Amino acid sequence: MNNNKLFFVLLLTFLLLSVGFFASQCSQSNKKQSEVENEYLGDAACKSCHKTEHDQWLASDHFKAMQASNDSTVLGDFNNAIYSADGVTSRFFKKDGKFFINTQGEDGKNHDFEIKYSFGYYPLQQYLIEFDRGRMQVTRQSWNSRDNKWFHQYAGQNILPNDWLHWTGNAQNWNTMCAECHSTNLKKNYNFDTDSYNTTYSLLTVSCESCHGPAKEHINYIGSAAYKSGKKEKGSYMLMPKNSSQHSEINTCFPVMQEK
Ligand code: HEC
Ligand code: HEC
Ligand code: HEC
């Protein structure tokens, strides 16, 4: 092979490799494009076309799975009520329109904790407190909304502050134990190195897209010329369409928890 030929062979190889490389880059970015195309839009985006479902959802416990605490969401007695059980005395009170519980903290002593969110509605309601490192904890004291009284989780047990089951410990940590099923599109975002969370969600509570999946593609499809000209797409790009199997319904309510 003379030098000229070698040069052309090398050039050709280089060109072929470059084409291959750019082609793979393109298909990768195309794939990413279609993956990110579907987005969570929130329940407000469904209202105009699905008013009946939206009204029903507003009246459901799913709408109340997690709510900012205020006079219309908090059911518990925060009128200076006192509850003693299992060696712990707690007081529930209001100050400047906010809700507080005075109860046993991590150090074994009583402190005031501000209730950030109410969790659930009926037949019981629980309460979330913000802690450092992005954590939220569920108080042991819970409201029985059927009989209107306070009660303890793990009633009858003497749980010490350093116990895994103490409300300040990992068993009662919202980020890991509760959040995935009680919000929409939750990302736990746990940082192992700093033992902290940067938990995010699209919507606070169990909204339409928590069960039906992100709806951007669905709404684009309904607005498309293809749909208007009569082209039907099974499920209309949504999860849990009509006549879903019992199996898929159960899997929606109790999904296999994944590391996110
Ligand atoms: C512009 C109107 C429009 C909007 C906005 C809209 N939808 Fe729909 N949706 C429709 C129509 C029309 C259908 C019926 C599609 C068909 O012909 O099968 C439908 C069907 C559905 C179905 C049932 C699919 C099936 O096959 O049973 C679900 C679930 C659904 N929508 C959820 C949602 C959710 C959740 C939102 C909001 C995030 C939403 N939709 C927003 C118009 C809309
Ligand atoms: C695997 C999913 C899942 C996890 C994890 C989960 N929940 Fe729930 N939770 C549900 C479902 C589903 C219901 C509705 C059950 C029913 O109504 O019978 C529910 C209902 C409730 C209710 C009842 C009130 C209501 O409005 O129906 C409370 C309170 C509650 N959960 C608190 C918690 C707390 C606190 C945690 C974490 C320690 C937690 N949940 C973790 C799925 C979950
Ligand atoms: C807790 C889960 C859950 C939530 C939250 C939820 N849905 Fe559904 N949805 C379902 C299930 C389950 C079905 C029935 C599927 C079947 O027939 O098997 C359904 C059915 C539907 C249908 C089809 C009804 C029909 O018969 O044509 C529409 C449209 C719909 N939902 C819209 C919504 C909208 C809009 C919201 C929010 C406002 C919402 N859904 C919230 C679970 C949910």
mmCIF file with all atom_site columns, N, CA, C and O and ligand atoms in Angstrom, residues 61-62 64-65 119-126 128 138 171-174 176-182 253-255 257, ligand 2:
data_model
loop_
_atom_site.group_PDB
_atom_site.id
_atom_site.type_symbol
_atom_site.label_atom_id
_atom_site.label_alt_id
_atom_site.label_comp_id
_atom_site.label_asym_id
_atom_site.label_entity_id
_atom_site.label_seq_id
_atom_site.pdbx_PDB_ins_code
_atom_site.Cartn_x
_atom_site.Cartn_y
_atom_site.Cartn_z
_atom_site.occupancy
_atom_site.B_iso_or_equiv
_atom_site.pdbx_formal_charge
_atom_site.auth_seq_id
_atom_site.auth_comp_id
_atom_site.auth_asym_id
_atom_site.auth_atom_id
_atom_site.pdbx_PDB_model_num
ATOM   1   N  N   . ASP A 1 61  ? -60.797 10.984 49.720 1.00 0.00 ? 61  ASP A N   1
ATOM   2   C  CA  . ASP A 1 61  ? -59.666 11.007 50.652 1.00 0.00 ? 61  ASP A CA  1
ATOM   3   C  C   . ASP A 1 61  ? -58.327 11.125 49.918 1.00 0.00 ? 61  ASP A C   1
ATOM   4   O  O   . ASP A 1 61  ? -57.323 11.495 50.525 1.00 0.00 ? 61  ASP A O   1
ATOM   5   N  N   . HIS A 1 62  ? -58.304 10.802 48.628 1.00 0.00 ? 62  HIS A N   1
ATOM   6   C  CA  . HIS A 1 62  ? -57.052 10.961 47.879 1.00 0.00 ? 62  HIS A CA  1
ATOM   7   C  C   . HIS A 1 62  ? -56.649 12.428 47.815 1.00 0.00 ? 62  HIS A C   1
ATOM   8   O  O   . HIS A 1 62  ? -55.479 12.771 47.911 1.00 0.00 ? 62  HIS A O   1
ATOM   9   N  N   . LYS A 1 64  ? -57.197 14.441 50.045 1.00 0.00 ? 64  LYS A N   1
ATOM   10  C  CA  . LYS A 1 64  ? -56.804 14.834 51.404 1.00 0.00 ? 64  LYS A CA  1
ATOM   11  C  C   . LYS A 1 64  ? -55.618 14.020 51.930 1.00 0.00 ? 64  LYS A C   1
ATOM   12  O  O   . LYS A 1 64  ? -55.326 14.041 53.128 1.00 0.00 ? 64  LYS A O   1
ATOM   13  N  N   . ALA A 1 65  ? -54.941 13.282 51.059 1.00 0.00 ? 65  ALA A N   1
ATOM   14  C  CA  . ALA A 1 65  ? -53.843 12.415 51.509 1.00 0.00 ? 65  ALA A CA  1
ATOM   15  C  C   . ALA A 1 65  ? -52.731 13.211 52.183 1.00 0.00 ? 65  ALA A C   1
ATOM   16  O  O   . ALA A 1 65  ? -52.052 12.717 53.079 1.00 0.00 ? 65  ALA A O   1
ATOM   17  N  N   . PHE A 1 119 ? -52.006 14.636 57.397 1.00 0.00 ? 119 PHE A N   1
ATOM   18  C  CA  . PHE A 1 119 ? -51.758 13.463 56.561 1.00 0.00 ? 119 PHE A CA  1
ATOM   19  C  C   . PHE A 1 119 ? -52.936 12.521 56.691 1.00 0.00 ? 119 PHE A C   1
ATOM   20  O  O   . PHE A 1 119 ? -53.193 11.964 57.755 1.00 0.00 ? 119 PHE A O   1
ATOM   21  N  N   . GLY A 1 120 ? -53.701 12.338 55.619 1.00 0.00 ? 120 GLY A N   1
ATOM   22  C  CA  . GLY A 1 120 ? -54.888 11.494 55.687 1.00 0.00 ? 120 GLY A CA  1
ATOM   23  C  C   . GLY A 1 120 ? -56.056 12.249 56.312 1.00 0.00 ? 120 GLY A C   1
ATOM   24  O  O   . GLY A 1 120 ? -55.921 13.428 56.709 1.00 0.00 ? 120 GLY A O   1
ATOM   25  N  N   . TYR A 1 121 ? -57.183 11.610 56.409 1.00 0.00 ? 121 TYR A N   1
ATOM   26  C  CA  . TYR A 1 121 ? -58.388 12.300 56.847 1.00 0.00 ? 121 TYR A CA  1
ATOM   27  C  C   . TYR A 1 121 ? -59.297 11.431 57.713 1.00 0.00 ? 121 TYR A C   1
ATOM   28  O  O   . TYR A 1 121 ? -59.590 11.749 58.846 1.00 0.00 ? 121 TYR A O   1
ATOM   29  N  N   . TYR A 1 122 ? -59.710 10.300 57.148 1.00 0.00 ? 122 TYR A N   1
ATOM   30  C  CA  . TYR A 1 122 ? -60.661 9.440  57.843 1.00 0.00 ? 122 TYR A CA  1
ATOM   31  C  C   . TYR A 1 122 ? -60.349 7.985  57.506 1.00 0.00 ? 122 TYR A C   1
ATOM   32  O  O   . TYR A 1 122 ? -60.078 7.698  56.351 1.00 0.00 ? 122 TYR A O   1
ATOM   33  N  N   . PRO A 1 123 ? -60.355 7.103  58.474 1.00 0.00 ? 123 PRO A N   1
ATOM   34  C  CA  . PRO A 1 123 ? -60.779 7.197  59.875 1.00 0.00 ? 123 PRO A CA  1
ATOM   35  C  C   . PRO A 1 123 ? -59.697 7.694  60.835 1.00 0.00 ? 123 PRO A C   1
ATOM   36  O  O   . PRO A 1 123 ? -59.931 7.698  62.045 1.00 0.00 ? 123 PRO A O   1
ATOM   37  N  N   . LEU A 1 124 ? -58.537 8.073  60.288 1.00 0.00 ? 124 LEU A N   1
ATOM   38  C  CA  . LEU A 1 124 ? -57.533 8.662  61.166 1.00 0.00 ? 124 LEU A CA  1
ATOM   39  C  C   . LEU A 1 124 ? -56.796 9.749  60.422 1.00 0.00 ? 124 LEU A C   1
ATOM   40  O  O   . LEU A 1 124 ? -56.792 9.775  59.179 1.00 0.00 ? 124 LEU A O   1
ATOM   41  N  N   . GLN A 1 125 ? -56.212 10.656 61.200 1.00 0.00 ? 125 GLN A N   1
ATOM   42  C  CA  . GLN A 1 125 ? -55.377 11.695 60.599 1.00 0.00 ? 125 GLN A CA  1
ATOM   43  C  C   . GLN A 1 125 ? -54.061 11.757 61.361 1.00 0.00 ? 125 GLN A C   1
ATOM   44  O  O   . GLN A 1 125 ? -54.047 11.656 62.580 1.00 0.00 ? 125 GLN A O   1
ATOM   45  N  N   . GLN A 1 126 ? -52.965 11.905 60.604 1.00 0.00 ? 126 GLN A N   1
ATOM   46  C  CA  . GLN A 1 126 ? -51.658 12.009 61.237 1.00 0.00 ? 126 GLN A CA  1
ATOM   47  C  C   . GLN A 1 126 ? -51.039 13.356 60.904 1.00 0.00 ? 126 GLN A C   1
ATOM   48  O  O   . GLN A 1 126 ? -51.552 14.089 60.050 1.00 0.00 ? 126 GLN A O   1
ATOM   49  N  N   . LEU A 1 128 ? -47.408 15.890 60.315 1.00 0.00 ? 128 LEU A N   1
ATOM   50  C  CA  . LEU A 1 128 ? -46.005 15.920 59.901 1.00 0.00 ? 128 LEU A CA  1
ATOM   51  C  C   . LEU A 1 128 ? -45.277 17.140 60.455 1.00 0.00 ? 128 LEU A C   1
ATOM   52  O  O   . LEU A 1 128 ? -45.790 18.253 60.420 1.00 0.00 ? 128 LEU A O   1
ATOM   53  N  N   . VAL A 1 138 ? -43.444 11.812 61.324 1.00 0.00 ? 138 VAL A N   1
ATOM   54  C  CA  . VAL A 1 138 ? -44.868 11.663 61.641 1.00 0.00 ? 138 VAL A CA  1
ATOM   55  C  C   . VAL A 1 138 ? -45.032 11.504 63.143 1.00 0.00 ? 138 VAL A C   1
ATOM   56  O  O   . VAL A 1 138 ? -44.424 10.602 63.735 1.00 0.00 ? 138 VAL A O   1
ATOM   57  N  N   . ALA A 1 171 ? -38.375 4.816  61.494 1.00 0.00 ? 171 ALA A N   1
ATOM   58  C  CA  . ALA A 1 171 ? -39.646 4.126  61.242 1.00 0.00 ? 171 ALA A CA  1
ATOM   59  C  C   . ALA A 1 171 ? -40.763 5.118  60.954 1.00 0.00 ? 171 ALA A C   1
ATOM   60  O  O   . ALA A 1 171 ? -41.726 4.801  60.254 1.00 0.00 ? 171 ALA A O   1
ATOM   61  N  N   . GLN A 1 172 ? -40.644 6.315  61.504 1.00 0.00 ? 172 GLN A N   1
ATOM   62  C  CA  . GLN A 1 172 ? -41.701 7.327  61.340 1.00 0.00 ? 172 GLN A CA  1
ATOM   63  C  C   . GLN A 1 172 ? -41.223 8.472  60.452 1.00 0.00 ? 172 GLN A C   1
ATOM   64  O  O   . GLN A 1 172 ? -41.674 9.606  60.585 1.00 0.00 ? 172 GLN A O   1
ATOM   65  N  N   . ASN A 1 173 ? -40.304 8.151  59.539 1.00 0.00 ? 173 ASN A N   1
ATOM   66  C  CA  . ASN A 1 173 ? -39.778 9.164  58.623 1.00 0.00 ? 173 ASN A CA  1
ATOM   67  C  C   . ASN A 1 173 ? -40.631 9.211  57.352 1.00 0.00 ? 173 ASN A C   1
ATOM   68  O  O   . ASN A 1 173 ? -40.769 8.214  56.638 1.00 0.00 ? 173 ASN A O   1
ATOM   69  N  N   . TRP A 1 174 ? -41.198 10.375 57.080 1.00 0.00 ? 174 TRP A N   1
ATOM   70  C  CA  . TRP A 1 174 ? -42.096 10.555 55.928 1.00 0.00 ? 174 TRP A CA  1
ATOM   71  C  C   . TRP A 1 174 ? -41.388 10.264 54.598 1.00 0.00 ? 174 TRP A C   1
ATOM   72  O  O   . TRP A 1 174 ? -41.915 9.573  53.732 1.00 0.00 ? 174 TRP A O   1
ATOM   73  N  N   . THR A 1 176 ? -39.054 8.343  53.601 1.00 0.00 ? 176 THR A N   1
ATOM   74  C  CA  . THR A 1 176 ? -38.815 6.956  53.225 1.00 0.00 ? 176 THR A CA  1
ATOM   75  C  C   . THR A 1 176 ? -40.057 6.091  53.377 1.00 0.00 ? 176 THR A C   1
ATOM   76  O  O   . THR A 1 176 ? -40.312 5.213  52.563 1.00 0.00 ? 176 THR A O   1
ATOM   77  N  N   . MET A 1 177 ? -40.845 6.335  54.419 1.00 0.00 ? 177 MET A N   1
ATOM   78  C  CA  . MET A 1 177 ? -41.909 5.406  54.781 1.00 0.00 ? 177 MET A CA  1
ATOM   79  C  C   . MET A 1 177 ? -43.287 5.734  54.218 1.00 0.00 ? 177 MET A C   1
ATOM   80  O  O   . MET A 1 177 ? -44.140 4.854  54.150 1.00 0.00 ? 177 MET A O   1
ATOM   81  N  N   . CYS A 1 178 ? -43.553 6.986  53.900 1.00 0.00 ? 178 CYS A N   1
ATOM   82  C  CA  . CYS A 1 178 ? -44.927 7.361  53.560 1.00 0.00 ? 178 CYS A CA  1
ATOM   83  C  C   . CYS A 1 178 ? -45.060 8.095  52.222 1.00 0.00 ? 178 CYS A C   1
ATOM   84  O  O   . CYS A 1 178 ? -46.070 7.924  51.519 1.00 0.00 ? 178 CYS A O   1
ATOM   85  N  N   . ALA A 1 179 ? -44.089 8.934  51.904 1.00 0.00 ? 179 ALA A N   1
ATOM   86  C  CA  . ALA A 1 179 ? -44.273 9.951  50.867 1.00 0.00 ? 179 ALA A CA  1
ATOM   87  C  C   . ALA A 1 179 ? -44.653 9.378  49.504 1.00 0.00 ? 179 ALA A C   1
ATOM   88  O  O   . ALA A 1 179 ? -45.536 9.911  48.825 1.00 0.00 ? 179 ALA A O   1
ATOM   89  N  N   . GLU A 1 180 ? -44.028 8.285  49.098 1.00 0.00 ? 180 GLU A N   1
ATOM   90  C  CA  . GLU A 1 180 ? -44.229 7.768  47.750 1.00 0.00 ? 180 GLU A CA  1
ATOM   91  C  C   . GLU A 1 180 ? -45.701 7.504  47.430 1.00 0.00 ? 180 GLU A C   1
ATOM   92  O  O   . GLU A 1 180 ? -46.144 7.718  46.317 1.00 0.00 ? 180 GLU A O   1
ATOM   93  N  N   . CYS A 1 181 ? -46.456 7.021  48.403 1.00 0.00 ? 181 CYS A N   1
ATOM   94  C  CA  . CYS A 1 181 ? -47.864 6.681  48.143 1.00 0.00 ? 181 CYS A CA  1
ATOM   95  C  C   . CYS A 1 181 ? -48.812 7.845  48.400 1.00 0.00 ? 181 CYS A C   1
ATOM   96  O  O   . CYS A 1 181 ? -49.987 7.758  48.075 1.00 0.00 ? 181 CYS A O   1
ATOM   97  N  N   . HIS A 1 182 ? -48.338 8.898  49.046 1.00 0.00 ? 182 HIS A N   1
ATOM   98  C  CA  . HIS A 1 182 ? -49.255 9.968  49.444 1.00 0.00 ? 182 HIS A CA  1
ATOM   99  C  C   . HIS A 1 182 ? -49.053 11.253 48.659 1.00 0.00 ? 182 HIS A C   1
ATOM   100 O  O   . HIS A 1 182 ? -49.664 12.276 48.978 1.00 0.00 ? 182 HIS A O   1
ATOM   101 N  N   . CYS A 1 253 ? -52.170 1.287  43.791 1.00 0.00 ? 253 CYS A N   1
ATOM   102 C  CA  . CYS A 1 253 ? -52.325 1.726  45.188 1.00 0.00 ? 253 CYS A CA  1
ATOM   103 C  C   . CYS A 1 253 ? -51.142 1.298  46.045 1.00 0.00 ? 253 CYS A C   1
ATOM   104 O  O   . CYS A 1 253 ? -50.736 2.013  46.945 1.00 0.00 ? 253 CYS A O   1
ATOM   105 N  N   . PHE A 1 254 ? -50.616 0.130  45.781 1.00 0.00 ? 254 PHE A N   1
ATOM   106 C  CA  . PHE A 1 254 ? -49.502 -0.389 46.579 1.00 0.00 ? 254 PHE A CA  1
ATOM   107 C  C   . PHE A 1 254 ? -48.349 -0.758 45.662 1.00 0.00 ? 254 PHE A C   1
ATOM   108 O  O   . PHE A 1 254 ? -48.030 -1.918 45.494 1.00 0.00 ? 254 PHE A O   1
ATOM   109 N  N   . PRO A 1 255 ? -47.735 0.257  45.062 1.00 0.00 ? 255 PRO A N   1
ATOM   110 C  CA  . PRO A 1 255 ? -46.676 -0.037 44.099 1.00 0.00 ? 255 PRO A CA  1
ATOM   111 C  C   . PRO A 1 255 ? -45.471 -0.645 44.802 1.00 0.00 ? 255 PRO A C   1
ATOM   112 O  O   . PRO A 1 255 ? -45.257 -0.412 45.982 1.00 0.00 ? 255 PRO A O   1
ATOM   113 N  N   . MET A 1 257 ? -42.126 -0.439 45.969 1.00 0.00 ? 257 MET A N   1
ATOM   114 C  CA  . MET A 1 257 ? -41.358 0.780  46.229 1.00 0.00 ? 257 MET A CA  1
ATOM   115 C  C   . MET A 1 257 ? -39.999 0.679  45.554 1.00 0.00 ? 257 MET A C   1
ATOM   116 O  O   . MET A 1 257 ? -39.317 -0.324 45.661 1.00 0.00 ? 257 MET A O   1
HETATM 117 C  C1  . HEC B 2 .   ? -47.643 1.470  49.913 1.00 0.00 ? 2   HEC B C1  1
HETATM 118 C  C2  . HEC B 2 .   ? -48.352 2.727  49.906 1.00 0.00 ? 2   HEC B C2  1
HETATM 119 C  C3  . HEC B 2 .   ? -48.514 3.482  51.198 1.00 0.00 ? 2   HEC B C3  1
HETATM 120 C  C4  . HEC B 2 .   ? -47.532 3.827  52.078 1.00 0.00 ? 2   HEC B C4  1
HETATM 121 C  C5  . HEC B 2 .   ? -46.047 3.536  52.014 1.00 0.00 ? 2   HEC B C5  1
HETATM 122 C  C6  . HEC B 2 .   ? -48.199 4.588  53.125 1.00 0.00 ? 2   HEC B C6  1
HETATM 123 N  N1  . HEC B 2 .   ? -49.513 4.707  52.859 1.00 0.00 ? 2   HEC B N1  1
HETATM 124 FE FE1 . HEC B 2 .   ? -50.914 5.634  54.028 1.00 0.00 ? 2   HEC B FE1 1
HETATM 125 N  N2  . HEC B 2 .   ? -52.384 5.006  52.787 1.00 0.00 ? 2   HEC B N2  1
HETATM 126 C  C7  . HEC B 2 .   ? -52.199 4.289  51.628 1.00 0.00 ? 2   HEC B C7  1
HETATM 127 C  C8  . HEC B 2 .   ? -53.499 3.947  51.050 1.00 0.00 ? 2   HEC B C8  1
HETATM 128 C  C9  . HEC B 2 .   ? -53.725 3.191  49.762 1.00 0.00 ? 2   HEC B C9  1
HETATM 129 C  C10 . HEC B 2 .   ? -54.475 4.479  51.926 1.00 0.00 ? 2   HEC B C10 1
HETATM 130 C  C11 . HEC B 2 .   ? -55.975 4.385  51.812 1.00 0.00 ? 2   HEC B C11 1
HETATM 131 C  C12 . HEC B 2 .   ? -56.418 3.130  52.518 1.00 0.00 ? 2   HEC B C12 1
HETATM 132 C  C13 . HEC B 2 .   ? -57.879 3.074  52.759 1.00 0.00 ? 2   HEC B C13 1
HETATM 133 O  O1  . HEC B 2 .   ? -58.577 4.086  52.629 1.00 0.00 ? 2   HEC B O1  1
HETATM 134 O  O2  . HEC B 2 .   ? -58.358 1.987  53.117 1.00 0.00 ? 2   HEC B O2  1
HETATM 135 C  C14 . HEC B 2 .   ? -53.731 5.127  53.009 1.00 0.00 ? 2   HEC B C14 1
HETATM 136 C  C15 . HEC B 2 .   ? -54.326 5.776  54.064 1.00 0.00 ? 2   HEC B C15 1
HETATM 137 C  C16 . HEC B 2 .   ? -53.658 6.421  55.080 1.00 0.00 ? 2   HEC B C16 1
HETATM 138 C  C17 . HEC B 2 .   ? -54.284 7.141  56.154 1.00 0.00 ? 2   HEC B C17 1
HETATM 139 C  C18 . HEC B 2 .   ? -55.774 7.109  56.392 1.00 0.00 ? 2   HEC B C18 1
HETATM 140 C  C19 . HEC B 2 .   ? -56.538 8.268  56.149 1.00 0.00 ? 2   HEC B C19 1
HETATM 141 C  C20 . HEC B 2 .   ? -57.325 8.398  54.900 1.00 0.00 ? 2   HEC B C20 1
HETATM 142 O  O3  . HEC B 2 .   ? -57.563 9.553  54.559 1.00 0.00 ? 2   HEC B O3  1
HETATM 143 O  O4  . HEC B 2 .   ? -57.704 7.418  54.254 1.00 0.00 ? 2   HEC B O4  1
HETATM 144 C  C21 . HEC B 2 .   ? -53.290 7.684  56.936 1.00 0.00 ? 2   HEC B C21 1
HETATM 145 C  C22 . HEC B 2 .   ? -53.424 8.563  58.159 1.00 0.00 ? 2   HEC B C22 1
HETATM 146 C  C23 . HEC B 2 .   ? -52.028 7.257  56.358 1.00 0.00 ? 2   HEC B C23 1
HETATM 147 N  N3  . HEC B 2 .   ? -52.285 6.493  55.240 1.00 0.00 ? 2   HEC B N3  1
HETATM 148 C  C24 . HEC B 2 .   ? -50.790 7.554  56.869 1.00 0.00 ? 2   HEC B C24 1
HETATM 149 C  C25 . HEC B 2 .   ? -49.606 6.999  56.406 1.00 0.00 ? 2   HEC B C25 1
HETATM 150 C  C26 . HEC B 2 .   ? -48.318 7.196  57.057 1.00 0.00 ? 2   HEC B C26 1
HETATM 151 C  C27 . HEC B 2 .   ? -48.078 8.045  58.293 1.00 0.00 ? 2   HEC B C27 1
HETATM 152 C  C28 . HEC B 2 .   ? -47.404 6.497  56.330 1.00 0.00 ? 2   HEC B C28 1
HETATM 153 C  C29 . HEC B 2 .   ? -45.928 6.339  56.612 1.00 0.00 ? 2   HEC B C29 1
HETATM 154 C  C30 . HEC B 2 .   ? -45.551 5.961  57.939 1.00 0.00 ? 2   HEC B C30 1
HETATM 155 C  C31 . HEC B 2 .   ? -48.123 5.864  55.216 1.00 0.00 ? 2   HEC B C31 1
HETATM 156 N  N4  . HEC B 2 .   ? -49.448 6.204  55.301 1.00 0.00 ? 2   HEC B N4  1
HETATM 157 C  C32 . HEC B 2 .   ? -47.531 5.094  54.237 1.00 0.00 ? 2   HEC B C32 1
HETATM 158 C  C33 . HEC B 2 .   ? -50.992 3.926  51.075 1.00 0.00 ? 2   HEC B C33 1
HETATM 159 C  C34 . HEC B 2 .   ? -49.764 4.044  51.689 1.00 0.00 ? 2   HEC B C34 1
#
